[in-house]
mmCIF file of C-alpha atoms in Angstrom:
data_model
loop_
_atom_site.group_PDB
_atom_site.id
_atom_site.type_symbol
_atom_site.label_atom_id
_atom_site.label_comp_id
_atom_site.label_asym_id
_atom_site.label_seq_id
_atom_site.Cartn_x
_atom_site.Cartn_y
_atom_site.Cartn_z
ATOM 1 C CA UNK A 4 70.817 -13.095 -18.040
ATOM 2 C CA UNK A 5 68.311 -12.892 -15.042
ATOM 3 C CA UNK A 6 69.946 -9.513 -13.983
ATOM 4 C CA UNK A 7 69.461 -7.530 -17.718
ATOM 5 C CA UNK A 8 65.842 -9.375 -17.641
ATOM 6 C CA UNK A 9 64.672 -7.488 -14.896
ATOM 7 C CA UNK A 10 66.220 -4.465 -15.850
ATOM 8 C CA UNK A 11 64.481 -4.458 -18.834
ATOM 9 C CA UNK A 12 61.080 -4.961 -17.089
ATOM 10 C CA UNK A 13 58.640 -2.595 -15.054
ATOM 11 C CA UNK A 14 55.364 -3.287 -13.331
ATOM 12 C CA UNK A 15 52.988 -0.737 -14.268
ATOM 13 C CA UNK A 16 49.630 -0.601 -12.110
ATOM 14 C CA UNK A 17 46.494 1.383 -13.405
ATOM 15 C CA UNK A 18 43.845 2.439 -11.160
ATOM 16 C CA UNK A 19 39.910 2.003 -12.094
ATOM 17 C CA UNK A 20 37.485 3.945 -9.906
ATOM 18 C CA UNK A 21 34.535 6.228 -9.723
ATOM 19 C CA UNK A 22 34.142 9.994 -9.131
ATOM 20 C CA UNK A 23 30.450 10.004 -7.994
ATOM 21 C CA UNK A 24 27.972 12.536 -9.511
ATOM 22 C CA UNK A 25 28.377 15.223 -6.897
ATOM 23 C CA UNK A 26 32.490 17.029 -6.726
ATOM 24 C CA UNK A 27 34.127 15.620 -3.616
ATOM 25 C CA UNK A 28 37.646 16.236 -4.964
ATOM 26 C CA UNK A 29 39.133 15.634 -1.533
ATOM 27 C CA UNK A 30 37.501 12.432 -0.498
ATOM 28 C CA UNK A 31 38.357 11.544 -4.060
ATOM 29 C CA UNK A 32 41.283 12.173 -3.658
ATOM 30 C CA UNK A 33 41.897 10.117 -0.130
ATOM 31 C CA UNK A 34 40.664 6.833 -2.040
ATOM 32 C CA UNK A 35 42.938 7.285 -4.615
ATOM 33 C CA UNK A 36 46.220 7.452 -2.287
ATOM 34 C CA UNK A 37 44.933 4.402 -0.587
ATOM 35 C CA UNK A 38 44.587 2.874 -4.480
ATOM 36 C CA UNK A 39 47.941 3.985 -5.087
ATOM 37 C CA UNK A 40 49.069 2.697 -1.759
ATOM 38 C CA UNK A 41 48.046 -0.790 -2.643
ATOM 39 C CA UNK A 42 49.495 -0.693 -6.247
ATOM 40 C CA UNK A 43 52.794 -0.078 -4.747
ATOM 41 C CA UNK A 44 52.315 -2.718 -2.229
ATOM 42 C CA UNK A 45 51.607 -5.012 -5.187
ATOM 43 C CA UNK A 46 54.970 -4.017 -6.673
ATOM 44 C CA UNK A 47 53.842 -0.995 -9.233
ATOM 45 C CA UNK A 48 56.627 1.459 -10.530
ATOM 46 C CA UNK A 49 54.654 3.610 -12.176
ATOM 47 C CA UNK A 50 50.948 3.998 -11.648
ATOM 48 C CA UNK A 51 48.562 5.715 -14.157
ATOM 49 C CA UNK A 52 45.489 7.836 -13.199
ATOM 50 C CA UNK A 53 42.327 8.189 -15.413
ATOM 51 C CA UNK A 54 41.712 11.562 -16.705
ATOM 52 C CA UNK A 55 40.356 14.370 -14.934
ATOM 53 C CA UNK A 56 41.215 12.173 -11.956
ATOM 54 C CA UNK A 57 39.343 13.665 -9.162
ATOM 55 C CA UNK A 58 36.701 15.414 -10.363
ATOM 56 C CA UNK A 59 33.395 14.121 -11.958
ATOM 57 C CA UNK A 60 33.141 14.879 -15.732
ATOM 58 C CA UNK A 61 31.670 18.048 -15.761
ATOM 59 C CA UNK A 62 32.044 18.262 -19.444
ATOM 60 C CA UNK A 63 28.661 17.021 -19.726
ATOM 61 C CA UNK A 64 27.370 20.928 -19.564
ATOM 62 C CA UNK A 65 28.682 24.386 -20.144
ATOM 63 C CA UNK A 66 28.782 25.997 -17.192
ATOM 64 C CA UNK A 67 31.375 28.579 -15.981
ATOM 65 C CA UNK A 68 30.836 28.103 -12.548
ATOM 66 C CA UNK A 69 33.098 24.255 -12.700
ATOM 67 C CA UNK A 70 36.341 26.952 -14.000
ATOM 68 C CA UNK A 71 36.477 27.235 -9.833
ATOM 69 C CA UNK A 72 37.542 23.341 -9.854
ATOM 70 C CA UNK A 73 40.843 24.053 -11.653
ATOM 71 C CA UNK A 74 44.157 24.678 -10.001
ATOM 72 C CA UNK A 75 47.662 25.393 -10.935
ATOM 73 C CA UNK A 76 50.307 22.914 -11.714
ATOM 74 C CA UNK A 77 52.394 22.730 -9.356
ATOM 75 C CA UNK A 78 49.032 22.966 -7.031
ATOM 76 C CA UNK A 79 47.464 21.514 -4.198
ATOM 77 C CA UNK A 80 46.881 18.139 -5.692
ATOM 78 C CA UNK A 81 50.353 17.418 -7.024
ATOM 79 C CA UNK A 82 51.794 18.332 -4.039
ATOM 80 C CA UNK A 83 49.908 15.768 -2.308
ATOM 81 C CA UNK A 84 50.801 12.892 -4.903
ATOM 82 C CA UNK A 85 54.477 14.521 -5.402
ATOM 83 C CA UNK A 86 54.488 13.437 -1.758
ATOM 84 C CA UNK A 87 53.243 10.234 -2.049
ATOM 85 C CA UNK A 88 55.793 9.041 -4.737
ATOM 86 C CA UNK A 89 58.553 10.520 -2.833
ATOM 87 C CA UNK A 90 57.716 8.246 0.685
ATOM 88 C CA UNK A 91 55.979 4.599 -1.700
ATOM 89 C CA UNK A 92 59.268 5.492 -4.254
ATOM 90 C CA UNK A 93 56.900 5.213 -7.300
ATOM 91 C CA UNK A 94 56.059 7.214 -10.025
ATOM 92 C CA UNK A 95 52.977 8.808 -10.250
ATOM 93 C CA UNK A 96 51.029 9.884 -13.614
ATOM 94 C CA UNK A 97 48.241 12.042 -13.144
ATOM 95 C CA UNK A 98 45.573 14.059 -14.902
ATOM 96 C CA UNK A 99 43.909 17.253 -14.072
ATOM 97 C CA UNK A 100 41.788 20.085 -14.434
ATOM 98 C CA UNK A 101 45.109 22.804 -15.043
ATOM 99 C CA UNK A 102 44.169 26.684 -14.469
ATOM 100 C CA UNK A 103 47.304 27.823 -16.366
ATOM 101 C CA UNK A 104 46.338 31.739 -16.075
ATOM 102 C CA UNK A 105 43.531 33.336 -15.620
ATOM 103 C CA UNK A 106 40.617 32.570 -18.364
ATOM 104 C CA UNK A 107 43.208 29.946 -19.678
ATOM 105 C CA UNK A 108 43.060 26.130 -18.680
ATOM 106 C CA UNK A 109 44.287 22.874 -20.179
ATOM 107 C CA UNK A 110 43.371 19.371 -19.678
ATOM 108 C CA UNK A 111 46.483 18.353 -18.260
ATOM 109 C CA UNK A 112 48.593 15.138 -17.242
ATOM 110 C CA UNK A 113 51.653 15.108 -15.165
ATOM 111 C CA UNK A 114 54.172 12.909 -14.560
ATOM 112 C CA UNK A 115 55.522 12.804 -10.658
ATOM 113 C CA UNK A 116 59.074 10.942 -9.793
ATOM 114 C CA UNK A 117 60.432 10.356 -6.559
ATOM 115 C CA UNK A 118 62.021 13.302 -5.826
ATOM 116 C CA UNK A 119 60.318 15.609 -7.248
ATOM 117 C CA UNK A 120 63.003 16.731 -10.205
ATOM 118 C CA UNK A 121 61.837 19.163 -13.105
ATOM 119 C CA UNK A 122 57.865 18.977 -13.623
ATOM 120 C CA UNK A 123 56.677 17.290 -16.772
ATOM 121 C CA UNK A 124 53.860 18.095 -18.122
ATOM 122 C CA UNK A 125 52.013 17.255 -21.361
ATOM 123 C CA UNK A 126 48.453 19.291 -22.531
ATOM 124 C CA UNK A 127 46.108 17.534 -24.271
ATOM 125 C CA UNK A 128 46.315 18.292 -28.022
ATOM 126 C CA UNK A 129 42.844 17.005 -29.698
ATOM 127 C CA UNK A 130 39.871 18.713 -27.771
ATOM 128 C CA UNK A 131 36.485 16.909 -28.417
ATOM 129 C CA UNK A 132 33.170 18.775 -28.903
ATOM 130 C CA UNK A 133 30.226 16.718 -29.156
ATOM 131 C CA UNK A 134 26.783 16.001 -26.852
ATOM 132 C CA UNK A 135 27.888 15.442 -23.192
ATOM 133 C CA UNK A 136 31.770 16.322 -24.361
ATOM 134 C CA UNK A 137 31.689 20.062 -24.335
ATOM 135 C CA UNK A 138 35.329 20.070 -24.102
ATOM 136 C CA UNK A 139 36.290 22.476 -26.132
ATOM 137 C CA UNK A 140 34.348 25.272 -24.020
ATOM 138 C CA UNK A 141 36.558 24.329 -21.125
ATOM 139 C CA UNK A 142 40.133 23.661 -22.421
ATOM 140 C CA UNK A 143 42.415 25.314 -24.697
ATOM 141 C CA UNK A 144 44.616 22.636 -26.566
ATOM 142 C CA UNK A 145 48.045 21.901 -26.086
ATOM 143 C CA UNK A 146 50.881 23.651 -28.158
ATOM 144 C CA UNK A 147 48.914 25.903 -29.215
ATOM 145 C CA UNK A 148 51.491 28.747 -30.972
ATOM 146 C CA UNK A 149 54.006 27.987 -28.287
ATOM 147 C CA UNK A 150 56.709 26.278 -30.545
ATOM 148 C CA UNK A 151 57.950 22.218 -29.682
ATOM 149 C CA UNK A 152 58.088 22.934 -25.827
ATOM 150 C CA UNK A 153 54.231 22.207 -25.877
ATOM 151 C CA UNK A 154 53.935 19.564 -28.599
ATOM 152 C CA UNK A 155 54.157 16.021 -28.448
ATOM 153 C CA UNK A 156 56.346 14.982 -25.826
ATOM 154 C CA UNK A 157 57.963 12.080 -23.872
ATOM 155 C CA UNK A 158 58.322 11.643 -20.061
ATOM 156 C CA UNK A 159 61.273 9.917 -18.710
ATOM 157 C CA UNK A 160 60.235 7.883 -15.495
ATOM 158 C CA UNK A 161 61.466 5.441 -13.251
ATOM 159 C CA UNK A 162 63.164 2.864 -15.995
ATOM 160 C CA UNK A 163 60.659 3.811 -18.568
ATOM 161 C CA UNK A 164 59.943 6.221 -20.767
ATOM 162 C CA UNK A 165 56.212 7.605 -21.493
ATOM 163 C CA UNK A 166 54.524 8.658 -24.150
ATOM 164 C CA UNK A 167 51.670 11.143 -22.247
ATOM 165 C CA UNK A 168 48.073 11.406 -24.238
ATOM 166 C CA UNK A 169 44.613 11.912 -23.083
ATOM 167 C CA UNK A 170 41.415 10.298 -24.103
ATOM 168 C CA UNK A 171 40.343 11.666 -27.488
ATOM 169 C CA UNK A 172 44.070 11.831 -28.371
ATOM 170 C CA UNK A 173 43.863 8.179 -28.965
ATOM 171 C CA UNK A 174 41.799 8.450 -32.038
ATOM 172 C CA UNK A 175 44.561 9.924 -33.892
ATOM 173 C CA UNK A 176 47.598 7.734 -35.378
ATOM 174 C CA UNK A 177 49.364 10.456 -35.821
ATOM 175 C CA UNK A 178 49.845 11.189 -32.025
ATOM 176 C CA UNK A 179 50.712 8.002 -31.238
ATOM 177 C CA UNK A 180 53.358 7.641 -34.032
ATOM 178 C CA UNK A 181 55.246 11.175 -32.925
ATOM 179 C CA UNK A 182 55.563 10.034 -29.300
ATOM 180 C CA UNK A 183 56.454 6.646 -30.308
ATOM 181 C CA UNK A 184 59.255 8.408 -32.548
ATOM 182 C CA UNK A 185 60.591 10.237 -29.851
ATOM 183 C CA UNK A 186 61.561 7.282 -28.013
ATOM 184 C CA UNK A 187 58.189 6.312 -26.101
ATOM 185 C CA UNK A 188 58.220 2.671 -24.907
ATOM 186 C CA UNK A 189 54.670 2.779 -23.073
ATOM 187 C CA UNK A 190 51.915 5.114 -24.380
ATOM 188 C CA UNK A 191 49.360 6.066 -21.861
ATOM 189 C CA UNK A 192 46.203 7.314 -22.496
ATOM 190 C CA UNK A 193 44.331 8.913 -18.893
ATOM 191 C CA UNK A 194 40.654 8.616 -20.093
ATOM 192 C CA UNK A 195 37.309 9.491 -19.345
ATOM 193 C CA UNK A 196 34.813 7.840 -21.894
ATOM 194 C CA UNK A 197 31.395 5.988 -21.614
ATOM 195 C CA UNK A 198 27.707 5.055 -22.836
ATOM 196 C CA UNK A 199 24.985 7.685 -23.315
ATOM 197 C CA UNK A 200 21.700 6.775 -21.707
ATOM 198 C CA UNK A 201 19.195 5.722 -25.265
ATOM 199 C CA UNK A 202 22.308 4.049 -27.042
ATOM 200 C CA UNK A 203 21.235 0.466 -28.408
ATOM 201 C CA UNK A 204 23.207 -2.259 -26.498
ATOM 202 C CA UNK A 205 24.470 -3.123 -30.280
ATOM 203 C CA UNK A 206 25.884 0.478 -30.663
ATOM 204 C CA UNK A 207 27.642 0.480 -27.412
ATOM 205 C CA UNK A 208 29.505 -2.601 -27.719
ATOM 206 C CA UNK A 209 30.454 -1.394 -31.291
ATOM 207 C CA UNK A 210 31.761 1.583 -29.747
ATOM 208 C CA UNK A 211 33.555 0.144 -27.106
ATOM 209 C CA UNK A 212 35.417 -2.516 -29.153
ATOM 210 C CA UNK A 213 36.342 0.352 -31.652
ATOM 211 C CA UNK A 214 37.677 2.227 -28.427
ATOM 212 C CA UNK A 215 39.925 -1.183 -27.561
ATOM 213 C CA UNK A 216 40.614 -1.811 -31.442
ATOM 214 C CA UNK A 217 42.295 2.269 -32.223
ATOM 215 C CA UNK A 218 44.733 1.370 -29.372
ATOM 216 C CA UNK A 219 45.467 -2.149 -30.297
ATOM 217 C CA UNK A 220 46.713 -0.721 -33.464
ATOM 218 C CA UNK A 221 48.768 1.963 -32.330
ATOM 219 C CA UNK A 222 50.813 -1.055 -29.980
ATOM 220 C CA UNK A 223 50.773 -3.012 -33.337
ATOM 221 C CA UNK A 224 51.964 0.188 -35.710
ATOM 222 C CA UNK A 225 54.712 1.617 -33.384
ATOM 223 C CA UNK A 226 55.612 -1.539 -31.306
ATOM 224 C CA UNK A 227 55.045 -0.504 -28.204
ATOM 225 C CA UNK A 228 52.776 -0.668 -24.725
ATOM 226 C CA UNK A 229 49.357 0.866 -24.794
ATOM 227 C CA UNK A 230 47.999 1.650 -21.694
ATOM 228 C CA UNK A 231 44.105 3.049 -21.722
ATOM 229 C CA UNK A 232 42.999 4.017 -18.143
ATOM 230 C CA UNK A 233 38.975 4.667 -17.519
ATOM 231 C CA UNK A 234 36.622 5.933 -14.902
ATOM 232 C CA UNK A 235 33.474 3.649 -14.223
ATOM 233 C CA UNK A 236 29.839 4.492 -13.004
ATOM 234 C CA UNK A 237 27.015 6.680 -13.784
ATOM 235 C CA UNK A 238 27.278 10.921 -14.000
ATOM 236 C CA UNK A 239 24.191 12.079 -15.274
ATOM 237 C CA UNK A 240 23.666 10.499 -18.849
ATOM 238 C CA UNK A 241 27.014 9.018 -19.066
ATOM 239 C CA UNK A 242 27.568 5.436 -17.863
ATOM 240 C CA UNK A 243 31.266 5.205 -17.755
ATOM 241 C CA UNK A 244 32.795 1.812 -19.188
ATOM 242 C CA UNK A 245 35.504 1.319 -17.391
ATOM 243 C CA UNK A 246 37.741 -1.686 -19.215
ATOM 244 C CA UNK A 247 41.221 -0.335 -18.441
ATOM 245 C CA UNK A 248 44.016 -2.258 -20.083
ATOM 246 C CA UNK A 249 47.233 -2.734 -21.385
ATOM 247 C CA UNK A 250 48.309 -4.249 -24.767
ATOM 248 C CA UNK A 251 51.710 -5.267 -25.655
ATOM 249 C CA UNK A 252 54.132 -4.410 -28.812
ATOM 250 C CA UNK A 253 52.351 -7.587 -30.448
ATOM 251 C CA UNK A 254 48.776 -5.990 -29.743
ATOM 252 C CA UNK A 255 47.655 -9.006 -27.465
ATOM 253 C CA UNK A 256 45.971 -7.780 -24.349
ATOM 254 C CA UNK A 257 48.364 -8.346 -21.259
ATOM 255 C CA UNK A 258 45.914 -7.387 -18.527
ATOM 256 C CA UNK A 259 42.222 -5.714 -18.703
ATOM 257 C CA UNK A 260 39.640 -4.727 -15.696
ATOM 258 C CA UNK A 261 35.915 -5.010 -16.273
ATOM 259 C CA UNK A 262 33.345 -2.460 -16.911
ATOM 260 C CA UNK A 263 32.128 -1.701 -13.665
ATOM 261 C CA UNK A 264 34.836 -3.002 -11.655
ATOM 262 C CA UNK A 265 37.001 -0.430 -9.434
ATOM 263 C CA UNK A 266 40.509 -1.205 -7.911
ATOM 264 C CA UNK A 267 44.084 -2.033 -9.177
ATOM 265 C CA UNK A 268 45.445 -3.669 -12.123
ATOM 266 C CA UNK A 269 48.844 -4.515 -12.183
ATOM 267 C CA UNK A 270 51.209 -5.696 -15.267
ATOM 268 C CA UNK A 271 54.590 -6.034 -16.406
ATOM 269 C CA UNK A 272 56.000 -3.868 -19.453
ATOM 270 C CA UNK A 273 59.061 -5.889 -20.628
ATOM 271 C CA UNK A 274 60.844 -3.162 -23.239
ATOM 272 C CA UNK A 275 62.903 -6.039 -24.467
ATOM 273 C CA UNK A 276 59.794 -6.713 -26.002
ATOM 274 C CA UNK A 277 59.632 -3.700 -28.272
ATOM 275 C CA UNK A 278 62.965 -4.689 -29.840
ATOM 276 C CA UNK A 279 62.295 -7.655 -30.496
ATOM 277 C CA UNK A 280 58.812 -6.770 -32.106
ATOM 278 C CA UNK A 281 60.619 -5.024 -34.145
ATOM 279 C CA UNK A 282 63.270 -6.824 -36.114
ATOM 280 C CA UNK A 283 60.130 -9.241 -36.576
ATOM 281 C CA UNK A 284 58.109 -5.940 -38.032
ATOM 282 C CA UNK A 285 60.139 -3.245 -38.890
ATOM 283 C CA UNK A 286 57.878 -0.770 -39.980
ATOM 284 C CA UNK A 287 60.072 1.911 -38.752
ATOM 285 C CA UNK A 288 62.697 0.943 -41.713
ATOM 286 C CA UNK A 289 60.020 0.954 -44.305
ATOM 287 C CA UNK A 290 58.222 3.881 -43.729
ATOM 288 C CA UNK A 291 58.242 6.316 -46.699
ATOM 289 C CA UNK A 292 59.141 9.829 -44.944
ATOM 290 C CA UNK A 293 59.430 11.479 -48.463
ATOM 291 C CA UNK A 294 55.564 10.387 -49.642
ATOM 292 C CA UNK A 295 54.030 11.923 -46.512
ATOM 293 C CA UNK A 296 53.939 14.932 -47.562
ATOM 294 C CA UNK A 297 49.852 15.138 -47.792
ATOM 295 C CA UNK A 298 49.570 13.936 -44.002
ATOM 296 C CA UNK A 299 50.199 18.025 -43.064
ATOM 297 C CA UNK A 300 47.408 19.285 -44.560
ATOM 298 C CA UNK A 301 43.717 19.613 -43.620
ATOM 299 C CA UNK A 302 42.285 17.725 -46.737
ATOM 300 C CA UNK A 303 44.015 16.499 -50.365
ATOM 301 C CA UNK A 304 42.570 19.090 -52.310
ATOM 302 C CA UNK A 305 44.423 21.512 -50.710
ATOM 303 C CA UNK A 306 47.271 23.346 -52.849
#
């Protein structure tokens, strides 16, 4: 009984850290191999990144000259971490700025095994574009036109399987649901999402619980782990809020980092968990797949 309890379980750690203000992509990127380092020391099988993960967010603006941060996938900065999960024996799930062709980029996570089998890749789908998250002049979504390749996918890793999202994609139930579908046990969200300078204290804890509260309920909807994974500090008029965590298949918080806190936060993901969730809620067995019709349009007063 000990023996199938461990298999079922996996210790996932989730790193919390700033970029700084000014790009320093590789010292950046030398802190977060020593993070990763010490999450593997700590016993972490797979170890999440937040999004963008080692550049500041440059989002903030449009300007064409940041297109020079982007690189190719497989690039410089995968290689690195490719061989860092190949000598710790972890899995690695990173996000970066992807330069896909020239003029075209993507918002991009990967997922890195020990070694280094077929790249997997997921593009994030729902592109913001509001004040100080000028996304959409910088990334092209996800499966855009190129068939269910590029859609909604899940990454098999380690003794898990992962259900890749980024940051705005956890607004929308819908995401969450498909991955969760397809098998997902742990749903990861690489994030990059903070206060504006102005915003009544009032307003940002509001919007901060809300953030917490979305992916509460897609752990609670789907039965499954939700892992959100933030940047903290100060770029320009974003104070980043940091509060990485992970909820279980019950939606009860199993581990969660402060808001200005950086280092490593480790937890177990038990999958037995999810099964057991759900022959207490089986919302998979009662959904109505013939009613849903009105879910693939833009609006119900379309014909």
């Amino acid at each position: 009984m000990t023996e199938a309890k461990n298999q079922s379980c996996v210790k996932v750690g989730l790193l919390q850290y700033a970029m700084g203000e000014v790009c320093d992509r590789d010292g950046v990127l030398e802190k977060v191999c020593g993070m990763i380092r010490e999450a593997a020391g700590m016993g972490a099988e797979v170890v999440v990144l937040p999004e963008l993960c080692l550049w500041p967010y440059f989002c903030r603006e449009q300007d064409p000259q940041y297109f020079d941060w982007a690189e190719e996938v497989p690039g410089a900065t995968t290689k690195v971490l490719q061989g860092l999960a190949d000598e710790l024996g972890v899995v690695i799930h990173v996000a970066v700025f992807e330069k896909r062709a020239a003029g075209l980029y993507h918002n991009t996570s990967v997922t890195l095994e020990p070694g280094g089998r077929e790249l997997q890749l997921y593009r994030k789908m729902h592109i913001p574009h509001d004040p100080s998250f000028e996304e959409k002049y910088y990334f092209t979504p996800g499966g855009e036109g190129e068939g269910e390749q590029e859609s909604f996918v899940v990454h098999k890793a380690s003794n898990l399987k992962i259900g890749p999202l980024i940051c705005w994609d956890q607004w929308y139930p819908e995401a969450a649901r498909i991955v969760a579908m397809k098998g997902a046990e742990l749903l990861v969200y690489p994030t990059a999402i903070g206060y504006l300078d102005g915003e009544r204290a009032a307003d940002q804890k509001a919007q901060r619980e809300a953030w917490m509260t979305m992916q509460k309920s897609h752990a609670i909807a789907n039965n499954v782990y939700v892992a959100g994974c933030n940047r903290v500090g100060r770029e320009g008029e974003l104070v980043f809020w940091g509060s990485s965590f992970v909820v279980g298949p019950d939606g009860v918080v199993i581990g969660e980092m402060g808001e200005e806190e950086e280092g490593v936060l480790i937890v177990e993901v038990d999958k037995g968990k999810i099964e057991e969730q759900r022959r207490w809620w089986p919302f998979f067995r009662d959904r109505r797949v013939d009613q849903y019709q009105t879910i693939l349009k833009r609006w119900a007063d379309e014909k």
